[in-house]
JSON list of C-alpha atoms and ligand atoms in Angstrom, two decimals:
[
{"chain": "A", "resi": 1, "resn": "MET", "atom": "CA", "xyz": [77.51, 103.38, 93.04]},
{"chain": "A", "resi": 2, "resn": "ALA", "atom": "CA", "xyz": [80.89, 102.83, 94.71]},
{"chain": "A", "resi": 3, "resn": "PHE", "atom": "CA", "xyz": [81.90, 105.52, 97.20]},
{"chain": "A", "resi": 4, "resn": "THR", "atom": "CA", "xyz": [85.08, 104.86, 99.15]},
{"chain": "A", "resi": 5, "resn": "ILE", "atom": "CA", "xyz": [86.14, 106.42, 102.43]},
{"chain": "A", "resi": 6, "resn": "ALA", "atom": "CA", "xyz": [89.77, 105.79, 103.42]},
{"chain": "A", "resi": 7, "resn": "ILE", "atom": "CA", "xyz": [90.70, 106.35, 107.06]},
{"chain": "A", "resi": 8, "resn": "ASP", "atom": "CA", "xyz": [94.27, 106.10, 108.29]},
{"chain": "A", "resi": 9, "resn": "GLY", "atom": "CA", "xyz": [96.08, 107.00, 111.48]},
{"chain": "A", "resi": 10, "resn": "PRO", "atom": "CA", "xyz": [98.21, 105.71, 114.35]},
{"chain": "A", "resi": 11, "resn": "ALA", "atom": "CA", "xyz": [97.05, 103.16, 116.92]},
{"chain": "A", "resi": 12, "resn": "ALA", "atom": "CA", "xyz": [94.15, 104.12, 119.20]},
{"chain": "A", "resi": 13, "resn": "ALA", "atom": "CA", "xyz": [93.53, 107.53, 117.59]},
{"chain": "A", "resi": 14, "resn": "GLY", "atom": "CA", "xyz": [89.83, 106.78, 117.17]},
{"chain": "A", "resi": 15, "resn": "LYS", "atom": "CA", "xyz": [89.86, 105.79, 113.50]},
{"chain": "A", "resi": 16, "resn": "GLY", "atom": "CA", "xyz": [87.95, 102.55, 114.13]},
{"chain": "A", "resi": 17, "resn": "THR", "atom": "CA", "xyz": [85.24, 104.39, 116.06]},
{"chain": "A", "resi": 18, "resn": "VAL", "atom": "CA", "xyz": [84.95, 107.05, 113.36]},
{"chain": "A", "resi": 19, "resn": "ALA", "atom": "CA", "xyz": [84.96, 104.42, 110.59]},
{"chain": "A", "resi": 20, "resn": "LYS", "atom": "CA", "xyz": [82.19, 102.39, 112.22]},
{"chain": "A", "resi": 21, "resn": "ALA", "atom": "CA", "xyz": [80.07, 105.46, 112.87]},
{"chain": "A", "resi": 22, "resn": "LEU", "atom": "CA", "xyz": [80.46, 106.71, 109.28]},
{"chain": "A", "resi": 23, "resn": "ALA", "atom": "CA", "xyz": [79.54, 103.28, 107.91]},
{"chain": "A", "resi": 24, "resn": "ALA", "atom": "CA", "xyz": [76.42, 103.18, 110.10]},
{"chain": "A", "resi": 25, "resn": "HIS", "atom": "CA", "xyz": [75.43, 106.77, 109.25]},
{"chain": "A", "resi": 26, "resn": "PHE", "atom": "CA", "xyz": [75.77, 106.40, 105.47]},
{"chain": "A", "resi": 27, "resn": "GLY", "atom": "CA", "xyz": [74.80, 102.72, 105.24]},
{"chain": "A", "resi": 28, "resn": "TYR", "atom": "CA", "xyz": [78.22, 101.68, 103.89]},
{"chain": "A", "resi": 29, "resn": "ALA", "atom": "CA", "xyz": [80.15, 98.47, 104.55]},
{"chain": "A", "resi": 30, "resn": "HIS", "atom": "CA", "xyz": [83.11, 98.72, 106.95]},
{"chain": "A", "resi": 31, "resn": "LEU", "atom": "CA", "xyz": [86.44, 96.89, 106.92]},
{"chain": "A", "resi": 32, "resn": "ASP", "atom": "CA", "xyz": [88.89, 97.25, 109.80]},
{"chain": "A", "resi": 33, "resn": "THR", "atom": "CA", "xyz": [92.02, 96.31, 107.83]},
{"chain": "A", "resi": 34, "resn": "GLY", "atom": "CA", "xyz": [94.05, 96.06, 111.06]},
{"chain": "A", "resi": 35, "resn": "LEU", "atom": "CA", "xyz": [92.15, 92.83, 111.69]},
{"chain": "A", "resi": 36, "resn": "LEU", "atom": "CA", "xyz": [93.77, 91.28, 108.59]},
{"chain": "A", "resi": 37, "resn": "TYR", "atom": "CA", "xyz": [97.22, 91.99, 110.03]},
{"chain": "A", "resi": 38, "resn": "ARG", "atom": "CA", "xyz": [96.18, 90.98, 113.54]},
{"chain": "A", "resi": 39, "resn": "ALA", "atom": "CA", "xyz": [94.74, 87.67, 112.30]},
{"chain": "A", "resi": 40, "resn": "THR", "atom": "CA", "xyz": [97.92, 87.07, 110.28]},
{"chain": "A", "resi": 41, "resn": "GLY", "atom": "CA", "xyz": [100.13, 87.98, 113.25]},
{"chain": "A", "resi": 42, "resn": "ARG", "atom": "CA", "xyz": [98.10, 85.74, 115.54]},
{"chain": "A", "resi": 43, "resn": "ARG", "atom": "CA", "xyz": [98.70, 82.75, 113.27]},
{"chain": "A", "resi": 44, "resn": "THR", "atom": "CA", "xyz": [102.46, 83.40, 113.38]},
{"chain": "A", "resi": 45, "resn": "LEU", "atom": "CA", "xyz": [102.55, 83.20, 117.20]},
{"chain": "A", "resi": 46, "resn": "ASP", "atom": "CA", "xyz": [102.57, 79.40, 116.93]},
{"chain": "A", "resi": 47, "resn": "GLY", "atom": "CA", "xyz": [105.42, 79.46, 114.41]},
{"chain": "A", "resi": 48, "resn": "THR", "atom": "CA", "xyz": [103.45, 79.63, 111.14]},
{"chain": "A", "resi": 49, "resn": "ASP", "atom": "CA", "xyz": [105.30, 81.42, 108.33]},
{"chain": "A", "resi": 50, "resn": "PRO", "atom": "CA", "xyz": [103.86, 84.98, 107.92]},
{"chain": "A", "resi": 51, "resn": "LEU", "atom": "CA", "xyz": [103.18, 84.69, 104.18]},
{"chain": "A", "resi": 52, "resn": "ASP", "atom": "CA", "xyz": [101.52, 81.28, 104.60]},
{"chain": "A", "resi": 53, "resn": "ALA", "atom": "CA", "xyz": [99.49, 82.80, 107.43]},
{"chain": "A", "resi": 54, "resn": "ALA", "atom": "CA", "xyz": [98.34, 85.74, 105.27]},
{"chain": "A", "resi": 55, "resn": "ARG", "atom": "CA", "xyz": [97.45, 83.48, 102.33]},
{"chain": "A", "resi": 56, "resn": "ALA", "atom": "CA", "xyz": [95.49, 81.10, 104.55]},
{"chain": "A", "resi": 57, "resn": "LEU", "atom": "CA", "xyz": [93.29, 83.80, 106.14]},
{"chain": "A", "resi": 58, "resn": "GLU", "atom": "CA", "xyz": [89.61, 83.01, 106.21]},
{"chain": "A", "resi": 59, "resn": "PRO", "atom": "CA", "xyz": [86.71, 85.29, 107.16]},
{"chain": "A", "resi": 60, "resn": "ALA", "atom": "CA", "xyz": [86.30, 83.39, 110.46]},
{"chain": "A", "resi": 61, "resn": "ASP", "atom": "CA", "xyz": [89.87, 84.39, 111.47]},
{"chain": "A", "resi": 62, "resn": "LEU", "atom": "CA", "xyz": [88.73, 88.03, 111.65]},
{"chain": "A", "resi": 63, "resn": "GLU", "atom": "CA", "xyz": [86.15, 87.09, 114.28]},
{"chain": "A", "resi": 64, "resn": "ALA", "atom": "CA", "xyz": [88.63, 85.49, 116.72]},
{"chain": "A", "resi": 65, "resn": "GLY", "atom": "CA", "xyz": [88.10, 86.82, 120.23]},
{"chain": "A", "resi": 66, "resn": "ASP", "atom": "CA", "xyz": [91.75, 87.43, 121.10]},
{"chain": "A", "resi": 67, "resn": "LEU", "atom": "CA", "xyz": [92.81, 89.73, 118.23]},
{"chain": "A", "resi": 68, "resn": "ARG", "atom": "CA", "xyz": [92.91, 92.81, 120.50]},
{"chain": "A", "resi": 69, "resn": "THR", "atom": "CA", "xyz": [95.59, 91.62, 122.90]},
{"chain": "A", "resi": 70, "resn": "PRO", "atom": "CA", "xyz": [98.93, 93.51, 123.11]},
{"chain": "A", "resi": 71, "resn": "ASP", "atom": "CA", "xyz": [100.88, 90.40, 121.95]},
{"chain": "A", "resi": 72, "resn": "VAL", "atom": "CA", "xyz": [98.77, 90.05, 118.83]},
{"chain": "A", "resi": 73, "resn": "ALA", "atom": "CA", "xyz": [99.06, 93.82, 118.17]},
{"chain": "A", "resi": 74, "resn": "GLN", "atom": "CA", "xyz": [102.86, 93.63, 118.21]},
{"chain": "A", "resi": 75, "resn": "ALA", "atom": "CA", "xyz": [102.85, 90.47, 116.04]},
{"chain": "A", "resi": 76, "resn": "ALA", "atom": "CA", "xyz": [100.54, 92.30, 113.60]},
{"chain": "A", "resi": 77, "resn": "SER", "atom": "CA", "xyz": [102.93, 95.23, 113.39]},
{"chain": "A", "resi": 78, "resn": "HIS", "atom": "CA", "xyz": [105.84, 92.84, 112.67]},
{"chain": "A", "resi": 79, "resn": "VAL", "atom": "CA", "xyz": [104.11, 90.91, 109.87]},
{"chain": "A", "resi": 80, "resn": "ALA", "atom": "CA", "xyz": [102.77, 94.22, 108.47]},
{"chain": "A", "resi": 81, "resn": "ALA", "atom": "CA", "xyz": [106.36, 95.29, 107.72]},
{"chain": "A", "resi": 82, "resn": "LEU", "atom": "CA", "xyz": [106.78, 92.39, 105.26]},
{"chain": "A", "resi": 83, "resn": "PRO", "atom": "CA", "xyz": [106.04, 93.52, 101.67]},
{"chain": "A", "resi": 84, "resn": "GLU", "atom": "CA", "xyz": [104.96, 90.01, 100.58]},
{"chain": "A", "resi": 85, "resn": "VAL", "atom": "CA", "xyz": [102.40, 89.84, 103.41]},
{"chain": "A", "resi": 86, "resn": "ARG", "atom": "CA", "xyz": [100.99, 93.26, 102.46]},
{"chain": "A", "resi": 87, "resn": "GLN", "atom": "CA", "xyz": [100.84, 92.22, 98.80]},
{"chain": "A", "resi": 88, "resn": "ALA", "atom": "CA", "xyz": [98.90, 89.06, 99.70]},
{"chain": "A", "resi": 89, "resn": "LEU", "atom": "CA", "xyz": [96.22, 91.21, 101.37]},
{"chain": "A", "resi": 90, "resn": "VAL", "atom": "CA", "xyz": [95.83, 93.90, 98.67]},
{"chain": "A", "resi": 91, "resn": "ASP", "atom": "CA", "xyz": [93.26, 92.27, 96.36]},
{"chain": "A", "resi": 92, "resn": "PHE", "atom": "CA", "xyz": [90.84, 91.48, 99.16]},
{"chain": "A", "resi": 93, "resn": "GLN", "atom": "CA", "xyz": [90.96, 95.09, 100.41]},
{"chain": "A", "resi": 94, "resn": "ARG", "atom": "CA", "xyz": [90.57, 96.63, 96.94]},
{"chain": "A", "resi": 95, "resn": "ALA", "atom": "CA", "xyz": [87.62, 94.37, 96.11]},
{"chain": "A", "resi": 96, "resn": "PHE", "atom": "CA", "xyz": [85.99, 95.40, 99.38]},
{"chain": "A", "resi": 97, "resn": "ALA", "atom": "CA", "xyz": [86.63, 99.09, 98.67]},
{"chain": "A", "resi": 98, "resn": "SER", "atom": "CA", "xyz": [85.05, 99.05, 95.22]},
{"chain": "A", "resi": 99, "resn": "ARG", "atom": "CA", "xyz": [81.83, 97.26, 96.19]},
{"chain": "A", "resi": 100, "resn": "ALA", "atom": "CA", "xyz": [78.60, 98.93, 95.09]},
{"chain": "A", "resi": 101, "resn": "GLY", "atom": "CA", "xyz": [76.82, 100.77, 97.88]},
{"chain": "A", "resi": 102, "resn": "GLY", "atom": "CA", "xyz": [79.86, 102.38, 99.51]},
{"chain": "A", "resi": 103, "resn": "ALA", "atom": "CA", "xyz": [82.69, 101.23, 101.77]},
{"chain": "A", "resi": 104, "resn": "VAL", "atom": "CA", "xyz": [84.73, 102.58, 104.66]},
{"chain": "A", "resi": 105, "resn": "LEU", "atom": "CA", "xyz": [88.19, 101.08, 105.23]},
{"chain": "A", "resi": 106, "resn": "ASP", "atom": "CA", "xyz": [90.44, 102.00, 108.12]},
{"chain": "A", "resi": 107, "resn": "GLY", "atom": "CA", "xyz": [94.12, 101.20, 108.53]},
{"chain": "A", "resi": 108, "resn": "ARG", "atom": "CA", "xyz": [97.55, 102.70, 107.86]},
{"chain": "A", "resi": 109, "resn": "ASP", "atom": "CA", "xyz": [97.93, 102.74, 104.06]},
{"chain": "A", "resi": 110, "resn": "ILE", "atom": "CA", "xyz": [94.37, 102.96, 102.78]},
{"chain": "A", "resi": 111, "resn": "GLY", "atom": "CA", "xyz": [94.60, 106.49, 101.34]},
{"chain": "A", "resi": 112, "resn": "THR", "atom": "CA", "xyz": [98.19, 106.08, 100.14]},
{"chain": "A", "resi": 113, "resn": "VAL", "atom": "CA", "xyz": [98.36, 102.53, 98.71]},
{"chain": "A", "resi": 114, "resn": "ILE", "atom": "CA", "xyz": [95.11, 100.55, 98.84]},
{"chain": "A", "resi": 115, "resn": "CYS", "atom": "CA", "xyz": [92.67, 103.24, 97.65]},
{"chain": "A", "resi": 116, "resn": "PRO", "atom": "CA", "xyz": [94.63, 106.22, 96.29]},
{"chain": "A", "resi": 117, "resn": "GLU", "atom": "CA", "xyz": [91.47, 107.21, 94.38]},
{"chain": "A", "resi": 118, "resn": "ALA", "atom": "CA", "xyz": [89.20, 107.17, 97.46]},
{"chain": "A", "resi": 119, "resn": "ASP", "atom": "CA", "xyz": [86.41, 109.76, 97.46]},
{"chain": "A", "resi": 120, "resn": "VAL", "atom": "CA", "xyz": [87.28, 110.88, 101.01]},
{"chain": "A", "resi": 121, "resn": "LYS", "atom": "CA", "xyz": [90.56, 110.45, 102.88]},
{"chain": "A", "resi": 122, "resn": "LEU", "atom": "CA", "xyz": [90.79, 111.12, 106.58]},
{"chain": "A", "resi": 123, "resn": "PHE", "atom": "CA", "xyz": [93.91, 110.96, 108.74]},
{"chain": "A", "resi": 124, "resn": "VAL", "atom": "CA", "xyz": [92.68, 110.52, 112.31]},
{"chain": "A", "resi": 125, "resn": "THR", "atom": "CA", "xyz": [95.23, 111.29, 114.98]},
{"chain": "A", "resi": 126, "resn": "ALA", "atom": "CA", "xyz": [95.57, 112.29, 118.67]},
{"chain": "A", "resi": 127, "resn": "SER", "atom": "CA", "xyz": [98.38, 112.95, 121.13]},
{"chain": "A", "resi": 128, "resn": "ASP", "atom": "CA", "xyz": [100.38, 109.94, 122.34]},
{"chain": "A", "resi": 129, "resn": "GLU", "atom": "CA", "xyz": [99.11, 110.38, 125.91]},
{"chain": "A", "resi": 130, "resn": "THR", "atom": "CA", "xyz": [95.47, 110.61, 124.88]},
{"chain": "A", "resi": 131, "resn": "ARG", "atom": "CA", "xyz": [95.79, 107.52, 122.73]},
{"chain": "A", "resi": 132, "resn": "ALA", "atom": "CA", "xyz": [97.47, 105.60, 125.56]},
{"chain": "A", "resi": 133, "resn": "GLU", "atom": "CA", "xyz": [94.68, 106.60, 127.98]},
{"chain": "A", "resi": 134, "resn": "ARG", "atom": "CA", "xyz": [92.03, 105.40, 125.55]},
{"chain": "A", "resi": 135, "resn": "ARG", "atom": "CA", "xyz": [93.84, 102.13, 124.84]},
{"chain": "A", "resi": 136, "resn": "GLN", "atom": "CA", "xyz": [94.39, 101.49, 128.56]},
{"chain": "A", "resi": 137, "resn": "LYS", "atom": "CA", "xyz": [90.66, 101.98, 129.22]},
{"chain": "A", "resi": 138, "resn": "GLU", "atom": "CA", "xyz": [89.78, 99.66, 126.33]},
{"chain": "A", "resi": 139, "resn": "LEU", "atom": "CA", "xyz": [92.17, 96.98, 127.61]},
{"chain": "A", "resi": 140, "resn": "ARG", "atom": "CA", "xyz": [90.83, 97.28, 131.17]},
{"chain": "A", "resi": 141, "resn": "GLU", "atom": "CA", "xyz": [87.28, 96.85, 129.93]},
{"chain": "A", "resi": 142, "resn": "LYS", "atom": "CA", "xyz": [88.38, 93.59, 128.32]},
{"chain": "A", "resi": 143, "resn": "GLY", "atom": "CA", "xyz": [90.03, 92.44, 131.53]},
{"chain": "A", "resi": 144, "resn": "HIS", "atom": "CA", "xyz": [93.65, 93.09, 130.46]},
{"chain": "A", "resi": 145, "resn": "GLY", "atom": "CA", "xyz": [95.18, 95.21, 133.20]},
{"chain": "A", "resi": 146, "resn": "ALA", "atom": "CA", "xyz": [98.22, 97.22, 132.05]},
{"chain": "A", "resi": 147, "resn": "GLY", "atom": "CA", "xyz": [100.05, 100.25, 133.44]},
{"chain": "A", "resi": 148, "resn": "PHE", "atom": "CA", "xyz": [99.84, 103.58, 131.61]},
{"chain": "A", "resi": 149, "resn": "ASP", "atom": "CA", "xyz": [103.60, 103.73, 130.94]},
{"chain": "A", "resi": 150, "resn": "GLU", "atom": "CA", "xyz": [103.59, 100.23, 129.50]},
{"chain": "A", "resi": 151, "resn": "VAL", "atom": "CA", "xyz": [100.63, 100.98, 127.20]},
{"chain": "A", "resi": 152, "resn": "LEU", "atom": "CA", "xyz": [102.26, 104.26, 126.08]},
{"chain": "A", "resi": 153, "resn": "ALA", "atom": "CA", "xyz": [105.58, 102.54, 125.35]},
{"chain": "A", "resi": 154, "resn": "ASP", "atom": "CA", "xyz": [103.78, 99.80, 123.43]},
{"chain": "A", "resi": 155, "resn": "LEU", "atom": "CA", "xyz": [101.89, 102.28, 121.26]},
{"chain": "A", "resi": 156, "resn": "ARG", "atom": "CA", "xyz": [105.02, 104.30, 120.55]},
{"chain": "A", "resi": 157, "resn": "ALA", "atom": "CA", "xyz": [107.01, 101.20, 119.60]},
{"chain": "A", "resi": 158, "resn": "ARG", "atom": "CA", "xyz": [104.26, 100.08, 117.23]},
{"chain": "A", "resi": 159, "resn": "ASP", "atom": "CA", "xyz": [103.84, 103.55, 115.66]},
{"chain": "A", "resi": 160, "resn": "ALA", "atom": "CA", "xyz": [107.60, 103.84, 115.18]},
{"chain": "A", "resi": 161, "resn": "ARG", "atom": "CA", "xyz": [107.71, 100.47, 113.42]},
{"chain": "A", "resi": 162, "resn": "ASP", "atom": "CA", "xyz": [104.59, 101.23, 111.33]},
{"chain": "A", "resi": 163, "resn": "SER", "atom": "CA", "xyz": [105.97, 104.65, 110.28]},
{"chain": "A", "resi": 164, "resn": "ALA", "atom": "CA", "xyz": [109.59, 103.64, 109.64]},
{"chain": "A", "resi": 165, "resn": "ARG", "atom": "CA", "xyz": [108.98, 100.55, 107.50]},
{"chain": "A", "resi": 166, "resn": "ALA", "atom": "CA", "xyz": [109.79, 100.77, 103.79]},
{"chain": "A", "resi": 167, "resn": "ALA", "atom": "CA", "xyz": [106.58, 99.03, 102.66]},
{"chain": "A", "resi": 168, "resn": "ALA", "atom": "CA", "xyz": [103.50, 101.30, 102.80]},
{"chain": "A", "resi": 169, "resn": "PRO", "atom": "CA", "xyz": [104.54, 103.24, 105.91]},
{"chain": "A", "resi": 170, "resn": "LEU", "atom": "CA", "xyz": [101.99, 105.02, 108.08]},
{"chain": "A", "resi": 171, "resn": "ARG", "atom": "CA", "xyz": [101.66, 108.57, 106.75]},
{"chain": "A", "resi": 172, "resn": "PRO", "atom": "CA", "xyz": [98.84, 110.85, 105.65]},
{"chain": "A", "resi": 173, "resn": "ALA", "atom": "CA", "xyz": [98.01, 110.89, 101.93]},
{"chain": "A", "resi": 174, "resn": "GLU", "atom": "CA", "xyz": [98.74, 114.31, 100.42]},
{"chain": "A", "resi": 175, "resn": "ASP", "atom": "CA", "xyz": [95.04, 114.95, 99.91]},
{"chain": "A", "resi": 176, "resn": "ALA", "atom": "CA", "xyz": [93.90, 113.61, 103.30]},
{"chain": "A", "resi": 177, "resn": "VAL", "atom": "CA", "xyz": [92.02, 115.79, 105.77]},
{"chain": "A", "resi": 178, "resn": "THR", "atom": "CA", "xyz": [93.58, 115.50, 109.24]},
{"chain": "A", "resi": 179, "resn": "LEU", "atom": "CA", "xyz": [91.19, 115.05, 112.16]},
{"chain": "A", "resi": 180, "resn": "ASP", "atom": "CA", "xyz": [92.99, 115.55, 115.48]},
{"chain": "A", "resi": 181, "resn": "THR", "atom": "CA", "xyz": [90.70, 113.99, 118.10]},
{"chain": "A", "resi": 182, "resn": "THR", "atom": "CA", "xyz": [92.86, 114.86, 121.15]},
{"chain": "A", "resi": 183, "resn": "ARG", "atom": "CA", "xyz": [90.35, 117.34, 122.53]},
{"chain": "A", "resi": 184, "resn": "MET", "atom": "CA", "xyz": [87.24, 115.92, 120.94]},
{"chain": "A", "resi": 185, "resn": "THR", "atom": "CA", "xyz": [84.56, 113.67, 122.36]},
{"chain": "A", "resi": 186, "resn": "ILE", "atom": "CA", "xyz": [83.57, 110.70, 120.21]},
{"chain": "A", "resi": 187, "resn": "ASP", "atom": "CA", "xyz": [80.39, 112.53, 119.15]},
{"chain": "A", "resi": 188, "resn": "GLU", "atom": "CA", "xyz": [82.38, 115.60, 118.11]},
{"chain": "A", "resi": 189, "resn": "ALA", "atom": "CA", "xyz": [84.86, 113.55, 116.09]},
{"chain": "A", "resi": 190, "resn": "VAL", "atom": "CA", "xyz": [82.06, 111.64, 114.37]},
{"chain": "A", "resi": 191, "resn": "ALA", "atom": "CA", "xyz": [80.14, 114.85, 113.61]},
{"chain": "A", "resi": 192, "resn": "ALA", "atom": "CA", "xyz": [83.26, 116.43, 112.08]},
{"chain": "A", "resi": 193, "resn": "ALA", "atom": "CA", "xyz": [83.87, 113.33, 109.94]},
{"chain": "A", "resi": 194, "resn": "ILE", "atom": "CA", "xyz": [80.22, 113.25, 108.76]},
{"chain": "A", "resi": 195, "resn": "GLU", "atom": "CA", "xyz": [80.51, 116.89, 107.71]},
{"chain": "A", "resi": 196, "resn": "ILE", "atom": "CA", "xyz": [83.64, 116.14, 105.66]},
{"chain": "A", "resi": 197, "resn": "VAL", "atom": "CA", "xyz": [81.97, 113.16, 103.95]},
{"chain": "A", "resi": 198, "resn": "ASN", "atom": "CA", "xyz": [78.78, 115.14, 103.25]},
{"chain": "A", "resi": 199, "resn": "ALA", "atom": "CA", "xyz": [80.84, 117.83, 101.54]},
{"chain": "A", "resi": 200, "resn": "ALA", "atom": "CA", "xyz": [82.57, 115.20, 99.38]},
{"chain": "A", "resi": 201, "resn": "ARG", "atom": "CA", "xyz": [79.25, 113.55, 98.50]},
{"chain": "A", "resi": 202, "resn": "ALA", "atom": "CA", "xyz": [77.81, 116.92, 97.47]},
{"chain": "A", "resi": 203, "resn": "ASP", "atom": "CA", "xyz": [80.90, 117.55, 95.28]},
{"chain": "A", "resi": 204, "resn": "ARG", "atom": "CA", "xyz": [80.56, 114.15, 93.70]},
{"chain": "A", "resi": 205, "resn": "ALA", "atom": "CA", "xyz": [76.82, 114.72, 93.01]},
{"chain": "A", "resi": 206, "resn": "ARG", "atom": "CA", "xyz": [77.63, 118.03, 91.28]},
{"chain": "A", "resi": 207, "resn": "ALA", "atom": "CA", "xyz": [80.41, 116.51, 89.13]},
{"chain": "B", "resi": 1, "resn": "LIG", "atom": "O1", "xyz": [94.74, 99.22, 113.44]},
{"chain": "B", "resi": 1, "resn": "LIG", "atom": "P1", "xyz": [95.34, 98.13, 114.31]},
{"chain": "B", "resi": 1, "resn": "LIG", "atom": "O2", "xyz": [95.95, 98.66, 115.56]},
{"chain": "B", "resi": 1, "resn": "LIG", "atom": "O3", "xyz": [94.36, 97.04, 114.58]},
{"chain": "B", "resi": 1, "resn": "LIG", "atom": "O4", "xyz": [96.52, 97.49, 113.42]},
{"chain": "B", "resi": 1, "resn": "LIG", "atom": "C1", "xyz": [97.36, 96.46, 113.87]},
{"chain": "B", "resi": 1, "resn": "LIG", "atom": "C2", "xyz": [98.70, 96.55, 113.15]},
{"chain": "B", "resi": 1, "resn": "LIG", "atom": "O5", "xyz": [98.51, 96.21, 111.77]},
{"chain": "B", "resi": 1, "resn": "LIG", "atom": "C3", "xyz": [99.34, 97.93, 113.15]},
{"chain": "B", "resi": 1, "resn": "LIG", "atom": "O6", "xyz": [100.37, 98.02, 114.12]},
{"chain": "B", "resi": 1, "resn": "LIG", "atom": "C4", "xyz": [99.91, 98.10, 111.78]},
{"chain": "B", "resi": 1, "resn": "LIG", "atom": "C5", "xyz": [99.26, 97.06, 110.93]},
{"chain": "B", "resi": 1, "resn": "LIG", "atom": "N1", "xyz": [98.40, 97.62, 109.88]},
{"chain": "B", "resi": 1, "resn": "LIG", "atom": "C6", "xyz": [98.99, 97.99, 108.70]},
{"chain": "B", "resi": 1, "resn": "LIG", "atom": "O7", "xyz": [100.21, 97.92, 108.58]},
{"chain": "B", "resi": 1, "resn": "LIG", "atom": "N2", "xyz": [98.22, 98.42, 107.65]},
{"chain": "B", "resi": 1, "resn": "LIG", "atom": "C7", "xyz": [96.90, 98.52, 107.78]},
{"chain": "B", "resi": 1, "resn": "LIG", "atom": "N3", "xyz": [96.17, 98.93, 106.74]},
{"chain": "B", "resi": 1, "resn": "LIG", "atom": "C8", "xyz": [96.27, 98.19, 109.01]},
{"chain": "B", "resi": 1, "resn": "LIG", "atom": "C9", "xyz": [97.06, 97.75, 110.06]}
]
């Protein structure tokens, strides 16, 4: 049985953590769709055309070790604004979402464009400052030192671009449940998300 969980939200709000934990808890497959845009953006850094880069993506590209760097994140946000790049990545995401056994996808347009019929839609968010703190810690752990103000400015620039673009902008689906993780620990956020999914699974079983 296919059961799709769509998770959207701005950068570093905790959606990846929640998505991974839900996938592990329910035994579903997980796709971090940001990696598709990061891998595409990374290929453009050496001058490759963005559409050619998106069309040439291979599973191994998603495993590259340097996809989490700030340069690749900004390149991802740029290529993600191109409708033809987004279109080239749709089929792969929809096929993943409809696999038997359940799937969790996280990104910016999963509940609005990729899986408008998802069984559960979450919009995971947090204050700008909290997100910048989390991203700074994550970068430090990977050996990329960056000042708080720089990380905050980077996140805001990326969110502004992701929200203002005409093609599949970042916004909550009308029927999404918002999870504001600003004052939550990871365990609290995951527990809240599990509760929301359990309620949807119970509804689906009754239907
Ligand atoms: O989730 P992330 O930070 O890894 O995403 C990197 C960039 O990719 C982000 O700035 C916007 C873009 N993106 C998108 O436009 N749509 C998605 N479904 C996922 C990511």
